[in-house]
mmCIF file of C-alpha atoms in Angstrom:
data_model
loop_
_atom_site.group_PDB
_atom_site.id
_atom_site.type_symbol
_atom_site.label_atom_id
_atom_site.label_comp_id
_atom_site.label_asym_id
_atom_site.label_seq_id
_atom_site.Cartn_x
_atom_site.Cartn_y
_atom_site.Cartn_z
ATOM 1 C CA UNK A 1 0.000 0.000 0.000
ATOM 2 C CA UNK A 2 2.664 2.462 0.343
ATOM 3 C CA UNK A 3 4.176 1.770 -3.304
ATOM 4 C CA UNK A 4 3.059 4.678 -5.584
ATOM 5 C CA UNK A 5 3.338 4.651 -9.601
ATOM 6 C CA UNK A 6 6.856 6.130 -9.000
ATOM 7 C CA UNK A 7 8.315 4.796 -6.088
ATOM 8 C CA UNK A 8 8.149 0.215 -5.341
ATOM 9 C CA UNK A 9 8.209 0.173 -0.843
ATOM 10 C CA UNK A 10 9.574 -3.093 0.298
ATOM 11 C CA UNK A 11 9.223 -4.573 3.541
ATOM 12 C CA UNK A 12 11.124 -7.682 5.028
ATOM 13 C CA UNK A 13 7.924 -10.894 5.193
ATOM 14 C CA UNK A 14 8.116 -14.418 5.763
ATOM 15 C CA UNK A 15 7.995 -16.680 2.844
ATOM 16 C CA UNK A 16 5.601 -19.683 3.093
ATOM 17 C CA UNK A 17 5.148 -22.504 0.576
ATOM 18 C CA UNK A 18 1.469 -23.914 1.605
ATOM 19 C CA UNK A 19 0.109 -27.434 0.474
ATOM 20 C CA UNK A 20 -4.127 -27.184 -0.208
ATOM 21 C CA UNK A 21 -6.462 -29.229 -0.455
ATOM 22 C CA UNK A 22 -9.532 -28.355 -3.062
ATOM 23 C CA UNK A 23 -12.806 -29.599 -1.817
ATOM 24 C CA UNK A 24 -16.007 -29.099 -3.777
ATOM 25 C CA UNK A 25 -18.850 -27.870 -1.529
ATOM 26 C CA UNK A 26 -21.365 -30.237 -1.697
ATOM 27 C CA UNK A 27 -24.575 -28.974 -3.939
ATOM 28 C CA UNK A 28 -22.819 -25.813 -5.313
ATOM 29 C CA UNK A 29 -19.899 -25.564 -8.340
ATOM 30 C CA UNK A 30 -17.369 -23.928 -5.972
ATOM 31 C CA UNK A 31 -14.568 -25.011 -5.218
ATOM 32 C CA UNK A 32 -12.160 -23.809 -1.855
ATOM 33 C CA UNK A 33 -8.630 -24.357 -1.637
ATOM 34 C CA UNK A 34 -7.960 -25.434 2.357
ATOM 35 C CA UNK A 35 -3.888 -25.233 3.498
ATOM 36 C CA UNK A 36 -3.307 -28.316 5.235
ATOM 37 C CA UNK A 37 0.653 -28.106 5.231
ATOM 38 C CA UNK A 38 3.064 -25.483 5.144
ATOM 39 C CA UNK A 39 6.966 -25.133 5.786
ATOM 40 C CA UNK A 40 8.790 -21.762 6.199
ATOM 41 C CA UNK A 41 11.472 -21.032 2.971
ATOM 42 C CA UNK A 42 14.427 -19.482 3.453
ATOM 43 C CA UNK A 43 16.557 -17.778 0.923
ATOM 44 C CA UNK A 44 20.297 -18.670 0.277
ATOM 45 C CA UNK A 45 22.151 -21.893 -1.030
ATOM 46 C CA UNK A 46 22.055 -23.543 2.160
ATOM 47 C CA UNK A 47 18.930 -23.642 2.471
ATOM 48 C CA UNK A 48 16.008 -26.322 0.504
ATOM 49 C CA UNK A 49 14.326 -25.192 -2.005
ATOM 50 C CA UNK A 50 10.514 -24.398 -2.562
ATOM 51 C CA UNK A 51 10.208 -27.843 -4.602
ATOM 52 C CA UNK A 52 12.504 -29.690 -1.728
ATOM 53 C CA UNK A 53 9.981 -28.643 0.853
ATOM 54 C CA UNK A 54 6.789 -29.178 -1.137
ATOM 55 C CA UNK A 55 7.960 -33.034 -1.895
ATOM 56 C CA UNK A 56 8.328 -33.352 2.158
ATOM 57 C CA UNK A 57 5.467 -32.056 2.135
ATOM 58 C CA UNK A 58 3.864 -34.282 0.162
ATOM 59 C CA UNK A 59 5.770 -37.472 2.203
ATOM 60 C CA UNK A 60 4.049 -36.632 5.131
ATOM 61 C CA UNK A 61 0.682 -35.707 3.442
ATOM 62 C CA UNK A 62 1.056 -39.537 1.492
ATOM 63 C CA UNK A 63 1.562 -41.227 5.525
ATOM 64 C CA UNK A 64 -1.483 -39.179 6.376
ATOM 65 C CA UNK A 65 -3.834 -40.708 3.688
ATOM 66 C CA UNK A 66 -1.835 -44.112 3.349
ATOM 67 C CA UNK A 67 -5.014 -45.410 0.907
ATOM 68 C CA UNK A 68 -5.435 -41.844 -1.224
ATOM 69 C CA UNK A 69 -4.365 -41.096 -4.780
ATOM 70 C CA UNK A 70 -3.909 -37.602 -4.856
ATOM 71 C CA UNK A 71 -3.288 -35.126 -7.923
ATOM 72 C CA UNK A 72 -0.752 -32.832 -7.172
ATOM 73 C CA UNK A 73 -0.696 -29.362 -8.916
ATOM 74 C CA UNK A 74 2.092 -26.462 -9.164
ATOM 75 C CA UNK A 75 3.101 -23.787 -10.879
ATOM 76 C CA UNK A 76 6.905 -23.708 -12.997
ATOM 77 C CA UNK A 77 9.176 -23.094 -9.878
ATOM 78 C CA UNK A 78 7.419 -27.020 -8.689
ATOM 79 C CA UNK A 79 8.304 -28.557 -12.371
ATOM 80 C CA UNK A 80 11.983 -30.005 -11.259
ATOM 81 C CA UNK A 81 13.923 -33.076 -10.587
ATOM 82 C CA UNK A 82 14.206 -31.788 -7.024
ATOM 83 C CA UNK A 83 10.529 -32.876 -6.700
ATOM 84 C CA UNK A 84 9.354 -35.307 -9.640
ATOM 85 C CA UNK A 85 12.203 -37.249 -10.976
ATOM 86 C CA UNK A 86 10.576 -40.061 -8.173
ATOM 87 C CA UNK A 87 7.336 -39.142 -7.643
ATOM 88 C CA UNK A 88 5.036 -41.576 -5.792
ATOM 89 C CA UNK A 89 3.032 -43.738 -7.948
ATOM 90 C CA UNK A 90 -0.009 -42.508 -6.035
ATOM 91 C CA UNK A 91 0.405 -39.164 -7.341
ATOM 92 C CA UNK A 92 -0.510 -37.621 -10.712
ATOM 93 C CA UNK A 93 0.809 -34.423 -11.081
ATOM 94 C CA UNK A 94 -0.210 -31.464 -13.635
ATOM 95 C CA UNK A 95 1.622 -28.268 -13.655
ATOM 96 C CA UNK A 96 3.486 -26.063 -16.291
ATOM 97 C CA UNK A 97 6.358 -26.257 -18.361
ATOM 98 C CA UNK A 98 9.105 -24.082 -19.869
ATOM 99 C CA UNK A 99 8.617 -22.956 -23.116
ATOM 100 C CA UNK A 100 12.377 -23.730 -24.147
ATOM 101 C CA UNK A 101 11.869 -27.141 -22.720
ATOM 102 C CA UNK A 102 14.343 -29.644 -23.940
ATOM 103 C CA UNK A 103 11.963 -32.373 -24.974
ATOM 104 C CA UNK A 104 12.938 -36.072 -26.879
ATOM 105 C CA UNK A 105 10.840 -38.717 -28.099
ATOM 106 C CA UNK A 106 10.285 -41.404 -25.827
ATOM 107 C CA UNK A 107 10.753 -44.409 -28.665
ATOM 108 C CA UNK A 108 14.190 -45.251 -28.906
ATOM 109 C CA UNK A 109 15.115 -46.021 -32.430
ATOM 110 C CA UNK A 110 16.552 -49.355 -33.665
ATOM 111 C CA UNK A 111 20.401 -49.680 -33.427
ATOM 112 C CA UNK A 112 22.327 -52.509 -35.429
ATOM 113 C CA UNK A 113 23.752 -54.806 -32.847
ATOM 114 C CA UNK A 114 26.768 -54.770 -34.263
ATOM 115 C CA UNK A 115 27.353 -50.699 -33.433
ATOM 116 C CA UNK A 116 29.221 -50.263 -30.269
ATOM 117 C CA UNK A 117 29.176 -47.800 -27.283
ATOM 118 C CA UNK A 118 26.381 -47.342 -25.234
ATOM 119 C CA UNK A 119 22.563 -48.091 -26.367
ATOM 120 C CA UNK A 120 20.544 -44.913 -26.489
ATOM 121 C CA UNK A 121 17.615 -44.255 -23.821
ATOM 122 C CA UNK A 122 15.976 -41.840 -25.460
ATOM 123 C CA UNK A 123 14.664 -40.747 -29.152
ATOM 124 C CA UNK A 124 15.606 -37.769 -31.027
ATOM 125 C CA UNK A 125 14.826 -34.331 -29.584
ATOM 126 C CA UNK A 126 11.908 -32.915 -30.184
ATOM 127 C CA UNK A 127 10.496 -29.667 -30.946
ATOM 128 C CA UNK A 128 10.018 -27.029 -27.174
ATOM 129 C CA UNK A 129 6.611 -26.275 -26.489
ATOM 130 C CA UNK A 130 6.708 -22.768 -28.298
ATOM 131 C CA UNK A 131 8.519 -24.538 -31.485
ATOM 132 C CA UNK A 132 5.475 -27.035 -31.309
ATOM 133 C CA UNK A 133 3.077 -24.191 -31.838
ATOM 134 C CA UNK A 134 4.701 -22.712 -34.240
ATOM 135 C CA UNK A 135 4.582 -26.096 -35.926
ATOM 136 C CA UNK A 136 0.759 -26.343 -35.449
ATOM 137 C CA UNK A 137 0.307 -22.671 -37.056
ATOM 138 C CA UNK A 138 1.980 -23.725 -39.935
ATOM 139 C CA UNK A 139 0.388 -26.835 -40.316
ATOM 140 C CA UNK A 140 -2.500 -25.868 -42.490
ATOM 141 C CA UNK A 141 -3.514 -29.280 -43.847
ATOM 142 C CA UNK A 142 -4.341 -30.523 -40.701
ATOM 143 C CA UNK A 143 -2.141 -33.597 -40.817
ATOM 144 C CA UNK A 144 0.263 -35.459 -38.694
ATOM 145 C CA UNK A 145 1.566 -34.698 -35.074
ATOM 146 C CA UNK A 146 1.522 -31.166 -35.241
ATOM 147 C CA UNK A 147 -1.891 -30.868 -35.541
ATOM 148 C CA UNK A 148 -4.309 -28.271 -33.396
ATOM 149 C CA UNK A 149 -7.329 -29.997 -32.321
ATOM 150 C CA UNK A 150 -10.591 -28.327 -30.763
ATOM 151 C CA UNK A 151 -11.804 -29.096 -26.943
ATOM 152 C CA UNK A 152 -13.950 -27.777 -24.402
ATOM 153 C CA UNK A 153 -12.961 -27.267 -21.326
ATOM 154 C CA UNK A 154 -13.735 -25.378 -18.248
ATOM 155 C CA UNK A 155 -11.319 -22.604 -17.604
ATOM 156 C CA UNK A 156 -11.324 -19.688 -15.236
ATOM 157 C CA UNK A 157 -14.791 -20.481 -14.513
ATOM 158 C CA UNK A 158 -16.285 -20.412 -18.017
ATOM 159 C CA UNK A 159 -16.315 -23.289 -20.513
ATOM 160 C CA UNK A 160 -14.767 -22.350 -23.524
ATOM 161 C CA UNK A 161 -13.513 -24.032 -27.048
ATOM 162 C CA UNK A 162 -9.965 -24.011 -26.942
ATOM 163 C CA UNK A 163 -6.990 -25.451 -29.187
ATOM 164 C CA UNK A 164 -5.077 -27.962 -27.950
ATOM 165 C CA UNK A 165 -1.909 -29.580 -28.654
ATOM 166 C CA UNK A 166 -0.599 -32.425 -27.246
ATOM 167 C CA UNK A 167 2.021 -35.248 -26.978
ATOM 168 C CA UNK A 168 3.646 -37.960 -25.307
ATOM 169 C CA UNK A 169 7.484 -37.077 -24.669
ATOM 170 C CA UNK A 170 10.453 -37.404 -21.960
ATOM 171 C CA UNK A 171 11.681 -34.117 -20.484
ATOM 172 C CA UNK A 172 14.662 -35.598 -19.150
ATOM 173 C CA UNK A 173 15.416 -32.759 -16.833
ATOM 174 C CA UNK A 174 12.648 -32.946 -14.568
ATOM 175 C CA UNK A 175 11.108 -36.578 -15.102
ATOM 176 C CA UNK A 176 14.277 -38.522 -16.409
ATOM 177 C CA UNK A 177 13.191 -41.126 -18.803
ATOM 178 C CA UNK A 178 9.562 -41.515 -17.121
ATOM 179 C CA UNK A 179 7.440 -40.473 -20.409
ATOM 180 C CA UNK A 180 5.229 -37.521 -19.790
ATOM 181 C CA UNK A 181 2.146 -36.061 -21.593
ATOM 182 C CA UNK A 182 2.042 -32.429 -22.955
ATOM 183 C CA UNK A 183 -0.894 -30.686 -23.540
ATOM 184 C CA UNK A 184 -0.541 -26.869 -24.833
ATOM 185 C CA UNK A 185 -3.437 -25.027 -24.670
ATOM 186 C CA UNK A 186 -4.443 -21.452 -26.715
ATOM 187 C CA UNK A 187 -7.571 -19.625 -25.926
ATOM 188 C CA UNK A 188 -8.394 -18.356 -30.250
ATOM 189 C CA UNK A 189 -10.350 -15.565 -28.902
ATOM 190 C CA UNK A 190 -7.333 -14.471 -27.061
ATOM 191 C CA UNK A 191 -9.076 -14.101 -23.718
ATOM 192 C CA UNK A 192 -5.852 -15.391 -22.121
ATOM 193 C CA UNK A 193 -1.951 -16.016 -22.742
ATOM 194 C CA UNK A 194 -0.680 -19.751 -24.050
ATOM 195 C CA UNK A 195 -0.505 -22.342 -21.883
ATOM 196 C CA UNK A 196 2.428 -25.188 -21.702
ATOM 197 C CA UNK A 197 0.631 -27.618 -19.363
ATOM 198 C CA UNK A 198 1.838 -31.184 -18.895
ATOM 199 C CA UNK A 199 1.113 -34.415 -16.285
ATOM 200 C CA UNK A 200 2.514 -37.673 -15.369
ATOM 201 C CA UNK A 201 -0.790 -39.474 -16.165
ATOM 202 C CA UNK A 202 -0.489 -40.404 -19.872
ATOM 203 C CA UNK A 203 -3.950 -41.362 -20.678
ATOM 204 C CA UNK A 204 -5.540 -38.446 -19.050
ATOM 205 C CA UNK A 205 -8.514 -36.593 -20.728
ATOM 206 C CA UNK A 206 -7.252 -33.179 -22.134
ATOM 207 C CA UNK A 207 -10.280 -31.311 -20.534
ATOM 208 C CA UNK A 208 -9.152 -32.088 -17.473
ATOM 209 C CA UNK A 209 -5.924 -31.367 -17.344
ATOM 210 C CA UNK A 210 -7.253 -27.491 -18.337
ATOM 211 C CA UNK A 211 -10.267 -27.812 -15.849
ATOM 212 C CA UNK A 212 -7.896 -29.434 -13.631
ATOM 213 C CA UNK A 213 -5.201 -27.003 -13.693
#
């Protein structure tokens, strides 16, 4: 409040990163977000990271609710190593992606056996989530992978037709060679900004990954 147009006031505050849980209110659409876990961050190198304390958080939250599946959800600071290179099979997560992502396809091509050196894991690389929407744009006859495909979905509170793009890939920096599924999302009446959403569940229904998210 005491920032003006001309002049940013700082103040020293603690920083919190909180754990909710959404719960539908029975007989109405809405939706609350409850905390039920939070852990004090603290800046510097010595100190764990937002995404180190969310996946303790998420430890204890898994012993709480031993017979639960949750879906876990975070923003791009949550989308590392740190927190789902071994994420629990009991957990789906959805959350967003760089756009520069470094992206490869997940089907290793065929080597000769008589080649030496070490086998590949991983296919070749793919096109980042901004290159892949490029590709889509371009793609006028409507053919192939890089094809834009109509959905509706609930977002912000209003269902909409949006374009969607998605794929199966491994984004070896934050999952390893656990395959992931991308889904990139663009509002065509431009209400809001491109979204480069993936999750961990591979055979999940694009609308609700977007409703979801």
């Amino acid at each position: 409040v005491a920032s003006t147009a001309k002049r940013v006031a700082t103040a020293s505050g603690n920083h919190w990163v909180v754990v909710g849980l959404a719960i539908c209110i029975p007989g109405t659409s809405k939706i609350y977000c409850l905390p039920i876990h939070a852990m004090l961050h603290r800046a510097g190198k010595n100190h764990k990271s937002e995404a180190m304390l969310a996946k303790e958080m998420l430890g204890d939250i898994l012993e709480w609710f031993p017979d639960r599946k949750l879906v876990f959800l975070g923003d791009g600071a949550y989308s590392t190593k740190n927190l789902l290179g071994d994420l629990d099979p009991r957990v789906t997560y959805v959350g967003v992606m760089r756009a520069d992502a470094a992206l490869y396809d997940p089907i290793v091509p065929k080597q000769s056996k008589s080649k030496r050196g070490r086998k590949p894991e991983k296919g070749p690389r793919l096109p980042n989530p901004k290159e892949a929407m490029k590709k889509a744009d371009r793609n006028r006859g409507g053919q192939g992978p890089w094809t834009w495909q109509t959905v509706k979905a609930a977002a912000y509170g209003v269902t909409r037709k949006l374009q969607v793009l998605s794929f199966q890939t491994l984004w070896p920096e934050v999952r390893g060679l656990a395959p992931i599924l991308v889904v990139l999302v663009r509002d065509p009446r431009g209400k809001f900004q491109d979204k480069y959403l993936f999750t961990t569940d591979l055979d999940a229904d694009l609308s609700w990954v977007i409703s979801t998210f």
